[in-house]
Short mmCIF file of C-alpha atoms in Angstrom, two decimals:
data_model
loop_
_atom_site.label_atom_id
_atom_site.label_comp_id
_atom_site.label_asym_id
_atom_site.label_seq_id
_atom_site.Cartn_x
_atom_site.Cartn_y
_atom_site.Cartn_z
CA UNK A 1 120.03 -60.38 -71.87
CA UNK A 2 121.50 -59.61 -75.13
CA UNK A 3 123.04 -63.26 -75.69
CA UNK A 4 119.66 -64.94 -74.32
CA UNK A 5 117.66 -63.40 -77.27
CA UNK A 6 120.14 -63.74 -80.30
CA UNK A 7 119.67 -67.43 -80.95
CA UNK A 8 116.12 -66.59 -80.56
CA UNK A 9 116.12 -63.70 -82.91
CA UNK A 10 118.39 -65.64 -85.33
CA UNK A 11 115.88 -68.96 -85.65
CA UNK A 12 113.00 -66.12 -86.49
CA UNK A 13 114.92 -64.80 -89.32
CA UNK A 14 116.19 -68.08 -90.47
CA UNK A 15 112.20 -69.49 -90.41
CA UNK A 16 111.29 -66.19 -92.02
CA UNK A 17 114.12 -66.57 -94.91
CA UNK A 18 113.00 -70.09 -95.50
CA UNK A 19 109.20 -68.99 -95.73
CA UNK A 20 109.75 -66.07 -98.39
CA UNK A 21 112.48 -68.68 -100.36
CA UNK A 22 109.22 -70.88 -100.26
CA UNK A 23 106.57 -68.22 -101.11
CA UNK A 24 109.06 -66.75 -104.04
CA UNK A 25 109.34 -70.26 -105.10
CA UNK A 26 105.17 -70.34 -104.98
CA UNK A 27 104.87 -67.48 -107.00
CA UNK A 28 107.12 -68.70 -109.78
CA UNK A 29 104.97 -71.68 -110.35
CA UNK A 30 103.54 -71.86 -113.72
CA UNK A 31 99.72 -70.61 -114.36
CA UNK A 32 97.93 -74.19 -115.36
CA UNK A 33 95.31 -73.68 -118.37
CA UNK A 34 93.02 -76.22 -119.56
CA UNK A 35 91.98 -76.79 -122.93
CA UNK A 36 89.41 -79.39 -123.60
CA UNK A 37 88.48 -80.27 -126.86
CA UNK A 38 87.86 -84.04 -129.49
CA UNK A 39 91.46 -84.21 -130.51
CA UNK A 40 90.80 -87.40 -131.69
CA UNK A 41 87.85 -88.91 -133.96
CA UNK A 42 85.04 -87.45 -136.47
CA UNK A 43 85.76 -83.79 -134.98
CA UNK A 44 89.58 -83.72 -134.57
CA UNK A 45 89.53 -80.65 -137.10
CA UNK A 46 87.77 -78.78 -134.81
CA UNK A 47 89.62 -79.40 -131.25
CA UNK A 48 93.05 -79.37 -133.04
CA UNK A 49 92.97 -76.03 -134.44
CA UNK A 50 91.49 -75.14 -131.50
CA UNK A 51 93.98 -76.17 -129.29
CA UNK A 52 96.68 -74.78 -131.32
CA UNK A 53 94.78 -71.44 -131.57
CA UNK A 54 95.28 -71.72 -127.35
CA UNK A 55 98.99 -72.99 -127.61
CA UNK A 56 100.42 -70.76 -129.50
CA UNK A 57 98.40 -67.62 -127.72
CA UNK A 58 100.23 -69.07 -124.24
CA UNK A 59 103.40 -69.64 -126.44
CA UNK A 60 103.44 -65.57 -127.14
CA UNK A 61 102.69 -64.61 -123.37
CA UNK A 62 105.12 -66.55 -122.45
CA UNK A 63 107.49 -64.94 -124.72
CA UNK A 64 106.44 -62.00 -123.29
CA UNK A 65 107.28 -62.73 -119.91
CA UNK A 66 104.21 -64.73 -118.88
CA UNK A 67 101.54 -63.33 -116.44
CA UNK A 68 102.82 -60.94 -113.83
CA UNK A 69 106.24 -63.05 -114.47
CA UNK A 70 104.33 -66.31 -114.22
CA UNK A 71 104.81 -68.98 -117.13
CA UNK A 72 101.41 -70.15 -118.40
CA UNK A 73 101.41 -73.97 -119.26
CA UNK A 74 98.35 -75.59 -121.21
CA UNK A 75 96.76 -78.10 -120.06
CA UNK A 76 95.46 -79.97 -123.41
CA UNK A 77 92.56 -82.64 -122.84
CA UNK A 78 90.82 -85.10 -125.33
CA UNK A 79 87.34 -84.98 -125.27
CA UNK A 80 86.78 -87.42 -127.70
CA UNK A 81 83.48 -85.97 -128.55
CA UNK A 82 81.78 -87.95 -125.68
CA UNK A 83 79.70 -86.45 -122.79
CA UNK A 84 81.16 -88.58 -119.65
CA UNK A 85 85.12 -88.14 -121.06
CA UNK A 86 83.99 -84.40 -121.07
CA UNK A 87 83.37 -84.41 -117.03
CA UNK A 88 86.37 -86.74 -116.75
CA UNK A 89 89.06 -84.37 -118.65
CA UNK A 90 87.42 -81.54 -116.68
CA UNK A 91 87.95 -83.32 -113.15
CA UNK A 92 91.49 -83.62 -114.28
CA UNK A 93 91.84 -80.19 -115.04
CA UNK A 94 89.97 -79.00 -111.87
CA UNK A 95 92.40 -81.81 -110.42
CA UNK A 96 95.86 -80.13 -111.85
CA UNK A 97 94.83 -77.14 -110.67
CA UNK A 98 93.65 -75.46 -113.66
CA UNK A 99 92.44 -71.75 -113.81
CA UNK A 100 90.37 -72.01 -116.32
CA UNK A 101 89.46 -73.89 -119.43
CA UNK A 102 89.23 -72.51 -122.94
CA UNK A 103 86.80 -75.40 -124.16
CA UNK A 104 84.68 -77.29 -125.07
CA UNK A 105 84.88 -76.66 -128.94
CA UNK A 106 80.86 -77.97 -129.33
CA UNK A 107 77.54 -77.21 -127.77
CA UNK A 108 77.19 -80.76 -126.16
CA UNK A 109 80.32 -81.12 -124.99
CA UNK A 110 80.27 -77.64 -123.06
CA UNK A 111 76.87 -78.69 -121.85
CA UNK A 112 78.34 -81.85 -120.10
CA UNK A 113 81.54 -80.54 -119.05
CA UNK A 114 79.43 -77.33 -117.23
CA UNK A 115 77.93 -80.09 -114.32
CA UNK A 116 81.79 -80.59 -113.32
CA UNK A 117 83.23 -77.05 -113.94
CA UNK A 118 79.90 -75.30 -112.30
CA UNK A 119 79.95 -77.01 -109.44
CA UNK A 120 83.85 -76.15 -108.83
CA UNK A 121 83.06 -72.78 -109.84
CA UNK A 122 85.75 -72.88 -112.68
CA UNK A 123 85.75 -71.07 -115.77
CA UNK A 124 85.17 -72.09 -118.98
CA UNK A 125 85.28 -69.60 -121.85
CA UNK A 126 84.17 -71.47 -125.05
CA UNK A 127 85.73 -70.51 -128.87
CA UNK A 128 82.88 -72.55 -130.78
CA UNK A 129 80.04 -73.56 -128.52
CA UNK A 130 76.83 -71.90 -129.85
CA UNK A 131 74.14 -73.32 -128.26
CA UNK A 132 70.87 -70.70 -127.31
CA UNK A 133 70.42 -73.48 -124.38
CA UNK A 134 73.54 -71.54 -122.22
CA UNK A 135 72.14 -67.93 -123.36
CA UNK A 136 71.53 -65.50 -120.44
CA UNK A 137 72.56 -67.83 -117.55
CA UNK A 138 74.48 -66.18 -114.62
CA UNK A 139 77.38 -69.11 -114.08
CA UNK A 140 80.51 -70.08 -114.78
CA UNK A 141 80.29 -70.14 -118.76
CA UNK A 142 81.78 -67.82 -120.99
CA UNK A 143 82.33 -67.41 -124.80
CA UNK A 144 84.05 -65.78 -127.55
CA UNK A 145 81.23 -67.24 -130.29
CA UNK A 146 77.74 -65.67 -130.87
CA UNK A 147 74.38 -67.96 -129.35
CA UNK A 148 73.16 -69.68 -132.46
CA UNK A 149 69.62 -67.57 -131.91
CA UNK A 150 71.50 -64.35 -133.93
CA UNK A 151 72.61 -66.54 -136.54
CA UNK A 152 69.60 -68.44 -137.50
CA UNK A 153 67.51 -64.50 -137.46
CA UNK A 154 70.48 -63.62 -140.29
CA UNK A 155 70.63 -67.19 -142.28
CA UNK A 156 66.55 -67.30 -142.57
CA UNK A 157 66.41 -63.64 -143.71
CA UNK A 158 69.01 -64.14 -146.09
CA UNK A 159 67.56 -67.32 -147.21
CA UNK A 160 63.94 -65.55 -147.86
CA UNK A 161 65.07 -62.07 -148.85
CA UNK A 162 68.59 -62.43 -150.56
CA UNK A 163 68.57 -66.05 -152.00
CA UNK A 164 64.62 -66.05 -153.12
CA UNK A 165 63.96 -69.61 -151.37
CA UNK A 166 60.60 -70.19 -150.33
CA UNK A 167 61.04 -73.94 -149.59
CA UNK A 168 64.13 -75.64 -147.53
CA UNK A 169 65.04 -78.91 -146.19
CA UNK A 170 66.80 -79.66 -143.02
CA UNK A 171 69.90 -82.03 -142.40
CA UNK A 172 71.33 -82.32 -138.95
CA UNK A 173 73.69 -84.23 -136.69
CA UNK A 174 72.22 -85.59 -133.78
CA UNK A 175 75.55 -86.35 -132.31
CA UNK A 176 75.77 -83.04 -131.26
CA UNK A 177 72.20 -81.68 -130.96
CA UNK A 178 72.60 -79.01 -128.10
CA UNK A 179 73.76 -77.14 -131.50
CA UNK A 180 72.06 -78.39 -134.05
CA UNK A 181 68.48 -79.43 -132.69
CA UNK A 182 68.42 -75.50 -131.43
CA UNK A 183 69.60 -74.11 -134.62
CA UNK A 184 67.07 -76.13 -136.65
CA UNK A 185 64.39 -75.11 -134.32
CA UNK A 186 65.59 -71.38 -134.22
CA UNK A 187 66.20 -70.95 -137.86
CA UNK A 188 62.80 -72.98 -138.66
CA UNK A 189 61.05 -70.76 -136.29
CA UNK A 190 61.86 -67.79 -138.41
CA UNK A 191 62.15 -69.04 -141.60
CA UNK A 192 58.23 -69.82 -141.19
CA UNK A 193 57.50 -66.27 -139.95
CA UNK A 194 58.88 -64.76 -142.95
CA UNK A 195 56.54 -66.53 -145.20
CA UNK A 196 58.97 -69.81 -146.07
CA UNK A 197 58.47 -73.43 -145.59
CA UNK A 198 60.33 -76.28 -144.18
CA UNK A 199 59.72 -79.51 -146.29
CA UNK A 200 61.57 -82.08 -143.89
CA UNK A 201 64.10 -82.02 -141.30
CA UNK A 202 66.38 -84.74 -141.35
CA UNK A 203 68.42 -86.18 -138.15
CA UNK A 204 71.41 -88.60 -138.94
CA UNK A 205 74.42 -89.36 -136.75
CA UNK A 206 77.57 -87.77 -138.10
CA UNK A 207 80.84 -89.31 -138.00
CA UNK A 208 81.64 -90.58 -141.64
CA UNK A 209 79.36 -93.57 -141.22
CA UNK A 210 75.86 -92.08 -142.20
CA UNK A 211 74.25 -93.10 -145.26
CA UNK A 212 74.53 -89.87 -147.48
CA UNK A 213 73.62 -91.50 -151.03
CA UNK A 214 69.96 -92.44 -149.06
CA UNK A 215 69.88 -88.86 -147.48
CA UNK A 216 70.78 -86.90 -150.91
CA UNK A 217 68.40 -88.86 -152.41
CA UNK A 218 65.78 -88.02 -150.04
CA UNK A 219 66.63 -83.89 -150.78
CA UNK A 220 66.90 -84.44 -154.24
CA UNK A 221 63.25 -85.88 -154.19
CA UNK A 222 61.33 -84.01 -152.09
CA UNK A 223 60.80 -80.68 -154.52
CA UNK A 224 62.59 -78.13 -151.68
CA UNK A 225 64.43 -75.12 -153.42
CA UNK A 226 67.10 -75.65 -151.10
CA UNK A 227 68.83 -77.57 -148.09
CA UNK A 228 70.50 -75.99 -144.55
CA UNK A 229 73.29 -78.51 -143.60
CA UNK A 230 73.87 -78.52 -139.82
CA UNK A 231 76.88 -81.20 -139.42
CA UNK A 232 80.42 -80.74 -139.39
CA UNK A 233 82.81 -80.62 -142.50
CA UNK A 234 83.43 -83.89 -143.09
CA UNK A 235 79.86 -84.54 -143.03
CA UNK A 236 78.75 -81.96 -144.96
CA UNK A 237 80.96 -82.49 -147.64
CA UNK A 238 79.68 -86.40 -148.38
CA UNK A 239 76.19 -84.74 -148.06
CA UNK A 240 77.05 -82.14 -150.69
CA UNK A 241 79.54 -84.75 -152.87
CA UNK A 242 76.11 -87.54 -152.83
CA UNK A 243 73.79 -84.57 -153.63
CA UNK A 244 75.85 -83.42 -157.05
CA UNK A 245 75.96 -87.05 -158.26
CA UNK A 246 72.41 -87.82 -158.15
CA UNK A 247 72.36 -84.60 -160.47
CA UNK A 248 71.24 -82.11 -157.85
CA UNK A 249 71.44 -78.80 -158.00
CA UNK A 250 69.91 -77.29 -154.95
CA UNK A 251 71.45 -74.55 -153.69
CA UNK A 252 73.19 -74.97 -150.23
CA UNK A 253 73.54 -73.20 -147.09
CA UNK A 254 75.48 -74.60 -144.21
CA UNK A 255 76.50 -73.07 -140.40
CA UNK A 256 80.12 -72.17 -139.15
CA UNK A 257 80.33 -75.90 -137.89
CA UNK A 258 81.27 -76.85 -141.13
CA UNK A 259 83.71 -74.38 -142.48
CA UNK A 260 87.15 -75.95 -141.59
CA UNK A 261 89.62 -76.83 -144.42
CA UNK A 262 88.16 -80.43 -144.27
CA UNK A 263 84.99 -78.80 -146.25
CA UNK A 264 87.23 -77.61 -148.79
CA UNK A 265 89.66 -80.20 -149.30
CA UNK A 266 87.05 -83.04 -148.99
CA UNK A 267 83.93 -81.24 -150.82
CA UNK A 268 85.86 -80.07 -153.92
CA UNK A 269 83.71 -78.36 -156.39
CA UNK A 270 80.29 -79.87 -154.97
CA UNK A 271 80.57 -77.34 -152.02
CA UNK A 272 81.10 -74.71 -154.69
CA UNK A 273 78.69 -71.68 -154.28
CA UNK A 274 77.64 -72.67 -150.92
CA UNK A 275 77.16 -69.65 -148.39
CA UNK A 276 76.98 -69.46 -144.63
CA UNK A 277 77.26 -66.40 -141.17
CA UNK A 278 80.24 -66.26 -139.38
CA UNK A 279 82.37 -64.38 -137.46
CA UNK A 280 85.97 -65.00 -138.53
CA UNK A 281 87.21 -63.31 -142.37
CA UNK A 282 90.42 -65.44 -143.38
CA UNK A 283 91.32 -61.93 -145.62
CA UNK A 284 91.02 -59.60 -142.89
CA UNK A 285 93.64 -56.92 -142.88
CA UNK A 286 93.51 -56.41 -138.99
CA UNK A 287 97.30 -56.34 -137.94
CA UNK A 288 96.80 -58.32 -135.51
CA UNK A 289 95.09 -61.29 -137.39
CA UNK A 290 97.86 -60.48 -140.08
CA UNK A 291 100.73 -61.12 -137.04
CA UNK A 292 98.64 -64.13 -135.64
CA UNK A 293 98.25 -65.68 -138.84
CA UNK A 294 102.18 -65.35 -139.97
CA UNK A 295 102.92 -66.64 -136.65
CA UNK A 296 100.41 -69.89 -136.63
CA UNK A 297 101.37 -70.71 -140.63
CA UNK A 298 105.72 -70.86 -138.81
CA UNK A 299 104.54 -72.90 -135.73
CA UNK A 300 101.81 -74.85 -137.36
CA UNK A 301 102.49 -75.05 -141.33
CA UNK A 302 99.02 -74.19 -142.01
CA UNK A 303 96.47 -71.17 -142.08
CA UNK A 304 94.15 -71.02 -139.05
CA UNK A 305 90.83 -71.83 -138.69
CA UNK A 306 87.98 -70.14 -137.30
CA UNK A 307 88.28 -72.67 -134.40
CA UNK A 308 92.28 -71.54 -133.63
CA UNK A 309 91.14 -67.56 -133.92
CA UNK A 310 88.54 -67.97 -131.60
CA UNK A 311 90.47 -69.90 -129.33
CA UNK A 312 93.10 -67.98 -129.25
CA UNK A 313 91.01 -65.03 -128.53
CA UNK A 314 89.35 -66.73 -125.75
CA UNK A 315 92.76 -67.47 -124.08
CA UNK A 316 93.65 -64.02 -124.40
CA UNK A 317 90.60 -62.88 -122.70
CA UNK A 318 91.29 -65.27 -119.53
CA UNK A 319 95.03 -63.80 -119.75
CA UNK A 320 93.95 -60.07 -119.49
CA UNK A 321 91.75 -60.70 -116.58
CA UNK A 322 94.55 -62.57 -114.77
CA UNK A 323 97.31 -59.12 -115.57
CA UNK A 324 94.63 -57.06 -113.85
CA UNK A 325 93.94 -59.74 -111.14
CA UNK A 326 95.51 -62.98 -110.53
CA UNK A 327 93.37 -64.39 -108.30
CA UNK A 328 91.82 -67.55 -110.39
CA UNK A 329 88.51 -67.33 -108.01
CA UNK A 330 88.10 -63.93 -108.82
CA UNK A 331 88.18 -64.58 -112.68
CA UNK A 332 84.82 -64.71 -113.77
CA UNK A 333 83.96 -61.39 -111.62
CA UNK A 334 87.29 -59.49 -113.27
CA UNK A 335 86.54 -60.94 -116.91
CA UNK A 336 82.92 -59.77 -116.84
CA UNK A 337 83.72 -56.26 -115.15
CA UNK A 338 86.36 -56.17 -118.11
CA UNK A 339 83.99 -56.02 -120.77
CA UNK A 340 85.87 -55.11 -123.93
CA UNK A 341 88.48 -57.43 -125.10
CA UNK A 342 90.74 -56.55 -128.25
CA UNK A 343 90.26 -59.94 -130.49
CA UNK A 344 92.21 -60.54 -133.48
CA UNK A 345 89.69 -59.03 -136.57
CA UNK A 346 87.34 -56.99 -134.68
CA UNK A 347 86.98 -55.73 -130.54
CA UNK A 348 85.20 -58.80 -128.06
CA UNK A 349 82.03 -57.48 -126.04
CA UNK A 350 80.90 -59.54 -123.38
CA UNK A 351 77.51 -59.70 -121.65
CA UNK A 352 76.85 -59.86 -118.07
CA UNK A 353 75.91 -63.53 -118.80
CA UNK A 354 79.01 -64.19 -120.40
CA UNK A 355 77.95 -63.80 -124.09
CA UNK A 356 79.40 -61.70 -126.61
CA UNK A 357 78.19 -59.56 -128.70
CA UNK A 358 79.32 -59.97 -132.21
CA UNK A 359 77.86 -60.05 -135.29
CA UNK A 360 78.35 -62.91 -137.83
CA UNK A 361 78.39 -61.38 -141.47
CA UNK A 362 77.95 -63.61 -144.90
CA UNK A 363 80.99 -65.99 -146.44
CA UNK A 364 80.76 -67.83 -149.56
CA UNK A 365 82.51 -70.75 -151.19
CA UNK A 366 84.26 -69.45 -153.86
CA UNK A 367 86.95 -71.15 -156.28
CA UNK A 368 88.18 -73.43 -153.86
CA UNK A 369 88.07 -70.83 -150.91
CA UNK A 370 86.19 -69.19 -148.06
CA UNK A 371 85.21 -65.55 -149.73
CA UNK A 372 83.73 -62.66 -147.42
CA UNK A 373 80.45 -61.32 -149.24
CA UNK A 374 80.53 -57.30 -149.39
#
């Protein structure tokens, strides 16, 4: 009897060595996150420091010991600032196997990437994508970045009540209008309500190819006491350049878009003075921004953006919810029952909907820098 069942019993443990060899071997496969964001083109800036933001946040997990000892490897996609290579980076990453992806870095881009990543009910937790379109919608998109609504209420108020302008002009890309055609509208909307008035609103399509001498000439002309710039930095820094040599001195107020180091290095002194909301202080004494920025200036040889905070951030909120439960299907649910995330300058709320609930406070161009306003 005895004999008859020990080959038997000895095939059963071999199959079951060979199955927990395999499912050890399973579990020590690396955690795939996507990043999608224009690495390439008019808004390289942008995705770059984004992605780097995201790299060097798995870099430090890693160090750490990775996820419930599970490496993390990211997943970085070009964009290129174009709706259908949005859905076809996305398919990759759903492809690859992907948990999530901390993207897409503007309004539009999210927008188109959301009919792939909905659909496959994947995550995608935004750094930078501000549109009021994805406000209070129960589905797969999160962010890190206030809905453009708040920031237009605290621009026009500031505008009216702290700046004394009665009159403003409009510029704003139409390459990437689920961000700027809302924010126009939005901060229009209450600009009027508070007693101002919009001269003009003026669409161009951003890039470096738009005819700024004809649009500065256009603001300079049209008797507004100022001009909201809704573009990104390389833009608004030609606007602001053409605008100072046809003698203009119209005081300028841009969004968050904007305020990479292209602004500075490309606007000089004719971006001098000009003010803006946002959420991310480059002097913030928060430890952990202090740590994160040391870190990024060794790996990267420059100071981060808002972009790379924000990303990073937003990889470090998909990374908590994975400690407490690793299931990638049931990331949304653990994220959002979550709620408080430590970021690097201040604590990460998140809505129900997936929105946070920060508040974007005044910065300034000042000598050649971005200055918080006390």
């Amino acid at each position: 009897m005895t004999i008859r069942i020990f080959p038997q019993l000895l095939l059963m443990f071999s199959l079951l060595s060979v199955l927990v060899l395999q499912s050890g071997c399973r579990n020590k496969q690396p955690i795939y996150l996507g990043y999608a964001g224009p690495l390439t083109g008019k808004f390289a800036d942008l995705g770059i420091s984004g992605r780097d933001g995201a790299l060097l946040a798995v870099e430090e997990v890693n160090a750490a010991g990775g996820i419930r000892g599970r490496k993390v490897e990211l997943l970085a996609k070009d964009d290129a600032q174009d709706p259908e290579q949005a859905k076809k980076v996305d398919r990759e990453l759903i492809e690859a196997g992907a948990v999530a992806v901390i993207g897409h870095m503007t309004s539009v881009m999210s927008v188109a990437g959301l009919s792939v990543t909905n659909p496959a009910q994947l995550v995608m937790v935004s750094p930078t994508t501000g549109s009021n379109d994805l406000t209070g919608i129960d589905d797969f998109f999160l962010r890190v970045y206030p809905p453009s609504r708040k920031v237009a209420q605290l621009l026009s108020t500031h505008v009216i009540e702290k700046m004394g302008i009665r009159s403003v002009s409009v510029i704003y890309d139409s390459t990437n209008e689920a961000h700027t055609l809302g924010l126009y509208r939005y901060f229009s909307e209450d600009y009027r309500r508070l007693g101002g008035r919009v001269v003009q609103g003026l669409s161009f399509k951003g890039g470096g190819g738009a005819d700024y001498p004809r649009l500065a000439a256009q603001i300079a002309s049209d008797g507004s006491q100022g001009l909201f710039i809704i573009a990104g930095a390389m833009d608004t820094a030609m606007i602001c350049q053409h605008l100072r040599r046809a003698g203009s001195r119209i005081p300028v107020v841009v969004s968050e878009w904007a305020t990479t180091d292209d602004l500075l290095s490309q606007g000089g002194r004719a971006v001098e003075g000009i003010t803006f909301f946002q959420t991310f202080d480059r002097n913030s004494t928060n430890p952990a921004y202090l740590a994160f920025r040391r870190n990024y200036r060794e790996r990267f040889r420059r100071d981060p953006t808002f972009a790379a905070v924000h990303a990073y951030d937003a990889a470090r909120v998909v990374f908590t919810a994975l400690a407490r439960d690793s299931d990638p299907k049931k990331l949304k649910s653990t994220i959002l029952s979550i709620v408080h995330f430590d970021g690097l300058q201040d604590q990460i709320v998140i809505d129900r909907f997936g929105d946070p609930k920060e508040s974007p406070f005044l910065m300034v161009v000042k000598n050649g820098s971005f200055q918080r306003v006390k």
